[in-house]
Amino acid sequence: MTVEEPYLVQPANGVYAYVQPDGGWCLNNAGFVSDGGRTLLVDTAATERRALALRAAVQGAGVPLPHIVVNTHHHGDHTYGNGVFAPEALILGHDNSRAEQLAAGHQLEVIWPATDFGAIEITAPDLTYSERMTLHLGGTEVQVIHPGVAHTTGDSIVWLPGQRVVFTGDLVFAEGTPFLAMGSLAGSLRALELLRSLDAETVVPGHGPLTDPSAYASTERYLRYVEEIARDGRAKGQTPLEVARQADLGEFAAWRESERLVANLHRAYAELAGEPEGAPLDILAVLQDMTVMNGGTPILCHA
């Protein structure tokens, strides 16, 4: 359990990032954009208590409560708090994000039964899109872009071209290990190219402190590393767990949640076998392997 409190960063006028240290499992980032008359919120939080704290932070910034919430993907740490803002706020997400959220239901309570998530009502997007859409808050343009299958099948990038601020969702984990179990390795590499093309100055990652586009290069190096050791390991007939246990993480060893390597290898193996990007993995087997990689201790929700 982290003792650090969430904090706000204002990278541009009317733009706020809400950072939840330490950025580990279930401690995501959110953010909001306001013209003083209307507010758009990017993501919510994993627990009712944390979503209410986010709501208070919006009010504390002196802007109206959001009239729209954009979910960057379906995972509960980014969406469980939707119900705190609905029905006053419309929930927006990619077509697949809605379907995935409804299919997942109360999945986090199953994975982490000891965590107090509070009174969570699954509140999926009311409004969905397929490729991209643009919203306008006064003079602020907000582009919502689907990068294809990457972290999940239903990711959204939130890009503010006027302010050159991008909310990446979990396409980027600053100082943390990427997680591809429900997405695609190849697709994540393509998503990084899309992010580069936006030419942002400030990058608000899905987890971890604010960063800049240099985060794309380190993320790509990690993904290329996974790609390489997966190809070698599969050619030798090794399992993802065997490859992960003998891997030398080098520069990535200090990143949070290094146990995700084995999950990412499962995804890389599936793609090497010709499975479609985003095809469901055996999540129970992935979680079991991550537990082994975590020294035999089940991964913990930090919220």
Short mmCIF file of C-alpha atoms in Angstrom, two decimals:
data_model
loop_
_atom_site.label_atom_id
_atom_site.label_comp_id
_atom_site.label_asym_id
_atom_site.label_seq_id
_atom_site.Cartn_x
_atom_site.Cartn_y
_atom_site.Cartn_z
CA MET A 1 0.00 0.00 0.00
CA THR A 2 1.45 3.34 -1.02
CA VAL A 3 1.53 6.19 1.48
CA GLU A 4 1.91 8.86 -1.17
CA GLU A 5 -1.19 10.89 -1.99
CA PRO A 6 -2.43 11.59 -5.52
CA TYR A 7 -1.42 14.97 -6.90
CA LEU A 8 -2.33 17.33 -9.73
CA VAL A 9 0.02 18.63 -12.41
CA GLN A 10 -1.08 21.39 -14.80
CA PRO A 11 0.96 20.97 -18.03
CA ALA A 12 -1.05 23.63 -19.90
CA ASN A 13 -3.76 26.18 -19.20
CA GLY A 14 -6.98 24.33 -18.40
CA VAL A 15 -5.29 20.91 -18.59
CA TYR A 16 -4.68 18.81 -15.47
CA ALA A 17 -3.06 15.42 -14.93
CA TYR A 18 -4.10 13.47 -11.83
CA VAL A 19 -1.20 11.22 -10.81
CA GLN A 20 -1.59 8.36 -8.31
CA PRO A 21 1.79 7.20 -6.94
CA ASP A 22 3.41 4.76 -7.14
CA GLY A 23 1.71 3.84 -10.39
CA GLY A 24 1.67 0.13 -9.57
CA TRP A 25 -1.17 -2.34 -10.04
CA CYS A 26 -4.52 -0.46 -9.77
CA LEU A 27 -2.89 2.97 -9.27
CA ASN A 28 -3.59 4.63 -12.60
CA ASN A 29 -3.45 8.21 -13.77
CA ALA A 30 -6.44 10.29 -14.83
CA GLY A 31 -6.78 13.89 -15.97
CA PHE A 32 -9.20 16.58 -16.99
CA VAL A 33 -9.57 19.43 -19.42
CA SER A 34 -11.82 22.43 -18.84
CA ASP A 35 -12.66 25.74 -20.52
CA GLY A 36 -14.19 26.93 -17.24
CA GLY A 37 -17.69 26.16 -18.46
CA ARG A 38 -17.44 22.47 -19.28
CA THR A 39 -15.04 19.75 -18.21
CA LEU A 40 -13.87 16.53 -19.87
CA LEU A 41 -12.37 13.83 -17.66
CA VAL A 42 -9.90 11.22 -18.90
CA ASP A 43 -10.39 7.96 -16.96
CA THR A 44 -11.52 7.43 -13.38
CA ALA A 45 -10.05 5.12 -10.69
CA ALA A 46 -10.07 1.58 -9.33
CA THR A 47 -12.04 2.10 -6.12
CA GLU A 48 -15.01 4.16 -5.04
CA ARG A 49 -12.85 5.97 -2.48
CA ARG A 50 -10.23 6.92 -5.06
CA ALA A 51 -12.86 7.98 -7.59
CA LEU A 52 -14.43 10.26 -4.98
CA ALA A 53 -10.97 11.73 -4.28
CA LEU A 54 -10.60 12.39 -8.01
CA ARG A 55 -14.01 14.07 -8.03
CA ALA A 56 -12.90 16.27 -5.14
CA ALA A 57 -9.70 17.16 -6.99
CA VAL A 58 -11.72 18.36 -10.00
CA GLN A 59 -13.83 20.53 -7.72
CA GLY A 60 -10.72 21.74 -5.89
CA ALA A 61 -9.28 22.97 -9.19
CA GLY A 62 -12.24 25.33 -9.47
CA VAL A 63 -13.74 23.81 -12.60
CA PRO A 64 -17.16 22.23 -13.15
CA LEU A 65 -17.62 18.51 -12.64
CA PRO A 66 -17.21 16.65 -15.94
CA HIS A 67 -19.99 16.44 -18.48
CA ILE A 68 -18.07 13.76 -20.36
CA VAL A 69 -15.65 11.00 -19.31
CA VAL A 70 -13.33 9.39 -21.86
CA ASN A 71 -12.12 5.90 -20.98
CA THR A 72 -8.73 5.08 -22.51
CA HIS A 73 -9.56 1.35 -22.22
CA HIS A 74 -11.78 -1.03 -20.27
CA HIS A 75 -9.54 -2.09 -17.35
CA GLY A 76 -11.17 -1.51 -13.99
CA ASP A 77 -8.44 0.76 -12.61
CA HIS A 78 -9.38 3.24 -15.34
CA THR A 79 -13.15 2.64 -15.39
CA TYR A 80 -14.48 1.36 -12.06
CA GLY A 81 -15.07 4.94 -10.90
CA ASN A 82 -17.26 5.80 -13.90
CA GLY A 83 -20.37 5.44 -11.77
CA VAL A 84 -19.18 8.25 -9.47
CA PHE A 85 -19.50 10.67 -12.41
CA ALA A 86 -22.53 9.20 -14.21
CA PRO A 87 -25.31 9.87 -15.03
CA GLU A 88 -24.35 13.57 -14.98
CA ALA A 89 -21.42 12.74 -17.27
CA LEU A 90 -21.66 10.87 -20.56
CA ILE A 91 -19.11 8.03 -20.76
CA LEU A 92 -17.20 7.77 -24.05
CA GLY A 93 -14.99 4.93 -25.21
CA HIS A 94 -14.03 2.80 -28.17
CA ASP A 95 -16.55 0.23 -29.43
CA ASN A 96 -14.41 -2.63 -28.12
CA SER A 97 -13.84 -0.89 -24.79
CA ARG A 98 -17.56 -0.98 -24.06
CA ALA A 99 -17.83 -4.65 -25.06
CA GLU A 100 -14.75 -5.59 -23.04
CA GLN A 101 -15.87 -3.72 -19.94
CA LEU A 102 -19.26 -5.42 -19.97
CA ALA A 103 -17.63 -8.82 -20.53
CA ALA A 104 -15.09 -8.27 -17.73
CA GLY A 105 -17.70 -7.12 -15.21
CA HIS A 106 -16.36 -7.20 -11.64
CA GLN A 107 -13.13 -8.93 -12.70
CA LEU A 108 -10.90 -6.97 -10.31
CA GLU A 109 -12.86 -8.23 -7.29
CA VAL A 110 -12.21 -11.78 -8.51
CA ILE A 111 -8.47 -11.17 -8.94
CA TRP A 112 -8.12 -9.17 -5.71
CA PRO A 113 -10.91 -10.26 -3.32
CA ALA A 114 -9.18 -8.68 -0.30
CA THR A 115 -9.24 -5.17 -1.81
CA ASP A 116 -12.00 -2.81 -0.70
CA PHE A 117 -13.28 -1.53 -4.03
CA GLY A 118 -16.36 0.04 -2.45
CA ALA A 119 -19.75 0.27 -4.13
CA ILE A 120 -18.76 -0.23 -7.76
CA GLU A 121 -21.44 -0.31 -10.43
CA ILE A 122 -20.07 -1.29 -13.82
CA THR A 123 -20.78 1.75 -15.99
CA ALA A 124 -19.74 1.13 -19.58
CA PRO A 125 -19.47 3.84 -22.26
CA ASP A 126 -22.80 5.30 -23.40
CA LEU A 127 -21.22 6.66 -26.57
CA THR A 128 -18.73 4.67 -28.64
CA TYR A 129 -16.66 5.30 -31.75
CA SER A 130 -14.64 3.13 -34.13
CA GLU A 131 -11.59 5.09 -35.38
CA ARG A 132 -11.46 8.68 -34.12
CA MET A 133 -13.60 11.56 -33.00
CA THR A 134 -13.06 15.20 -32.09
CA LEU A 135 -14.64 17.12 -29.23
CA HIS A 136 -14.48 20.87 -28.65
CA LEU A 137 -14.47 22.52 -25.23
CA GLY A 138 -14.62 26.17 -26.10
CA GLY A 139 -11.36 26.78 -27.95
CA THR A 140 -9.80 23.48 -26.85
CA GLU A 141 -9.77 20.68 -29.40
CA VAL A 142 -9.74 17.16 -27.98
CA GLN A 143 -8.99 14.33 -30.40
CA VAL A 144 -9.85 10.79 -29.32
CA ILE A 145 -7.96 8.27 -31.44
CA HIS A 146 -8.07 4.47 -31.58
CA PRO A 147 -4.53 3.16 -32.27
CA GLY A 148 -5.69 -0.35 -33.14
CA VAL A 149 -5.10 -3.36 -30.90
CA ALA A 150 -2.28 -2.43 -28.48
CA HIS A 151 -2.64 -2.58 -24.69
CA THR A 152 -6.17 -3.91 -25.25
CA THR A 153 -8.41 -4.18 -28.32
CA GLY A 154 -10.25 -0.99 -27.34
CA ASP A 155 -7.61 1.63 -26.51
CA SER A 156 -8.09 5.38 -26.92
CA ILE A 157 -5.45 8.09 -27.09
CA VAL A 158 -6.62 11.53 -25.94
CA TRP A 159 -4.66 14.22 -27.81
CA LEU A 160 -4.82 17.97 -27.29
CA PRO A 161 -3.07 19.40 -30.38
CA GLY A 162 -3.31 23.02 -29.24
CA GLN A 163 -1.61 22.27 -25.91
CA ARG A 164 0.59 19.43 -27.26
CA VAL A 165 -0.45 17.20 -24.36
CA VAL A 166 -1.29 13.54 -24.90
CA PHE A 167 -3.00 11.13 -22.50
CA THR A 168 -1.71 7.72 -23.63
CA GLY A 169 -3.65 5.42 -21.35
CA ASP A 170 -1.69 2.23 -20.79
CA LEU A 171 0.17 2.44 -24.08
CA VAL A 172 2.87 3.95 -21.84
CA PHE A 173 3.80 2.98 -18.27
CA ALA A 174 6.34 5.53 -17.04
CA GLU A 175 8.94 3.68 -14.96
CA GLY A 176 6.72 0.60 -15.18
CA THR A 177 6.58 -2.56 -17.28
CA PRO A 178 4.18 -2.70 -20.25
CA PHE A 179 1.35 -5.25 -20.06
CA LEU A 180 0.22 -6.95 -23.26
CA ALA A 181 -1.86 -9.87 -21.99
CA MET A 182 -5.09 -8.45 -23.46
CA GLY A 183 -3.58 -6.70 -26.46
CA SER A 184 -0.77 -7.10 -28.96
CA LEU A 185 2.99 -6.76 -29.08
CA ALA A 186 3.02 -5.85 -32.78
CA GLY A 187 0.10 -3.51 -32.25
CA SER A 188 1.82 -1.80 -29.32
CA LEU A 189 4.81 -1.05 -31.55
CA ARG A 190 2.48 0.48 -34.16
CA ALA A 191 0.78 2.53 -31.44
CA LEU A 192 4.13 4.02 -30.45
CA GLU A 193 4.64 5.17 -34.04
CA LEU A 194 1.23 6.85 -33.95
CA LEU A 195 2.11 8.55 -30.67
CA ARG A 196 5.40 9.78 -32.14
CA SER A 197 3.56 11.28 -35.11
CA LEU A 198 1.52 13.50 -32.80
CA ASP A 199 4.66 15.34 -31.68
CA ALA A 200 3.47 15.94 -28.11
CA GLU A 201 5.52 17.89 -25.61
CA THR A 202 3.92 16.42 -22.47
CA VAL A 203 3.04 12.74 -22.15
CA VAL A 204 0.56 11.72 -19.45
CA PRO A 205 1.09 7.95 -19.14
CA GLY A 206 -1.48 5.50 -17.88
CA HIS A 207 0.68 4.90 -14.80
CA GLY A 208 3.67 6.70 -13.34
CA PRO A 209 4.91 10.31 -13.38
CA LEU A 210 4.44 12.69 -16.28
CA THR A 211 7.04 12.29 -18.96
CA ASP A 212 7.90 13.31 -22.50
CA PRO A 213 8.24 11.48 -25.83
CA SER A 214 11.52 9.88 -24.70
CA ALA A 215 9.26 7.35 -22.97
CA TYR A 216 8.33 5.98 -26.38
CA ALA A 217 11.93 4.93 -27.11
CA SER A 218 12.39 3.09 -23.81
CA THR A 219 9.02 1.37 -24.23
CA GLU A 220 9.98 0.32 -27.75
CA ARG A 221 13.32 -1.06 -26.55
CA TYR A 222 11.48 -3.21 -24.03
CA LEU A 223 8.98 -4.47 -26.60
CA ARG A 224 11.78 -5.31 -29.05
CA TYR A 225 13.56 -7.17 -26.24
CA VAL A 226 10.42 -9.24 -25.53
CA GLU A 227 10.07 -9.93 -29.25
CA GLU A 228 13.66 -11.16 -29.47
CA ILE A 229 13.69 -13.47 -26.46
CA ALA A 230 10.26 -14.85 -27.39
CA ARG A 231 11.47 -15.77 -30.86
CA ASP A 232 14.62 -17.41 -29.47
CA GLY A 233 12.80 -19.22 -26.67
CA ARG A 234 10.04 -20.56 -28.88
CA ALA A 235 12.61 -21.83 -31.39
CA LYS A 236 14.26 -23.75 -28.52
CA GLY A 237 10.93 -25.22 -27.40
CA GLN A 238 10.91 -23.33 -24.11
CA THR A 239 7.76 -22.13 -22.35
CA PRO A 240 7.17 -18.43 -21.71
CA LEU A 241 7.86 -19.06 -18.00
CA GLU A 242 11.17 -20.77 -18.74
CA VAL A 243 12.23 -17.87 -20.95
CA ALA A 244 11.16 -15.30 -18.36
CA ARG A 245 12.98 -17.01 -15.49
CA GLN A 246 16.31 -16.96 -17.32
CA ALA A 247 15.95 -13.49 -18.85
CA ASP A 248 18.37 -10.68 -18.06
CA LEU A 249 16.20 -7.58 -17.93
CA GLY A 250 19.14 -5.18 -17.94
CA GLU A 251 17.91 -1.57 -18.08
CA PHE A 252 14.31 -2.74 -17.50
CA ALA A 253 15.01 -4.56 -14.21
CA ALA A 254 14.26 -1.44 -12.16
CA TRP A 255 10.82 -0.94 -13.72
CA ARG A 256 7.77 -1.74 -11.58
CA GLU A 257 5.95 -5.04 -12.12
CA SER A 258 8.81 -6.87 -13.82
CA GLU A 259 6.73 -10.05 -13.42
CA ARG A 260 4.68 -8.83 -16.40
CA LEU A 261 7.49 -10.11 -18.62
CA VAL A 262 6.00 -13.60 -18.60
CA ALA A 263 2.55 -12.26 -19.52
CA ASN A 264 4.10 -10.36 -22.39
CA LEU A 265 5.91 -13.50 -23.53
CA HIS A 266 2.61 -15.39 -23.58
CA ARG A 267 1.28 -12.71 -25.93
CA ALA A 268 4.42 -12.78 -28.09
CA TYR A 269 4.19 -16.58 -28.35
CA ALA A 270 0.55 -16.35 -29.43
CA GLU A 271 1.45 -13.90 -32.19
CA LEU A 272 4.40 -16.04 -33.32
CA ALA A 273 1.92 -18.95 -33.57
CA GLY A 274 -0.24 -16.86 -35.89
CA GLU A 275 -3.00 -16.02 -33.43
CA PRO A 276 -4.91 -12.79 -34.24
CA GLU A 277 -3.79 -9.68 -32.36
CA GLY A 278 -5.83 -9.40 -29.18
CA ALA A 279 -7.01 -13.01 -29.26
CA PRO A 280 -7.86 -14.07 -25.69
CA LEU A 281 -5.12 -15.78 -23.70
CA ASP A 282 -5.59 -18.18 -20.79
CA ILE A 283 -5.55 -15.40 -18.20
CA LEU A 284 -5.53 -17.86 -15.29
CA ALA A 285 -2.33 -19.43 -16.65
CA VAL A 286 -0.83 -15.96 -17.18
CA LEU A 287 -1.65 -14.94 -13.59
CA GLN A 288 -0.17 -18.19 -12.26
CA ASP A 289 3.06 -17.60 -14.16
CA MET A 290 3.23 -13.99 -12.92
CA THR A 291 2.85 -15.31 -9.37
CA VAL A 292 5.86 -17.57 -9.94
CA MET A 293 7.82 -14.63 -11.33
CA ASN A 294 6.78 -12.59 -8.28
CA GLY A 295 8.57 -15.04 -5.99
CA GLY A 296 5.49 -17.14 -5.40
CA THR A 297 3.49 -14.22 -4.03
CA PRO A 298 0.30 -13.27 -5.90
CA ILE A 299 0.44 -9.80 -7.42
CA LEU A 300 -1.13 -7.16 -5.18
CA CYS A 301 -3.59 -4.38 -6.00
CA HIS A 302 -2.00 -1.19 -4.60
CA ALA A 303 -5.27 0.75 -4.44
#
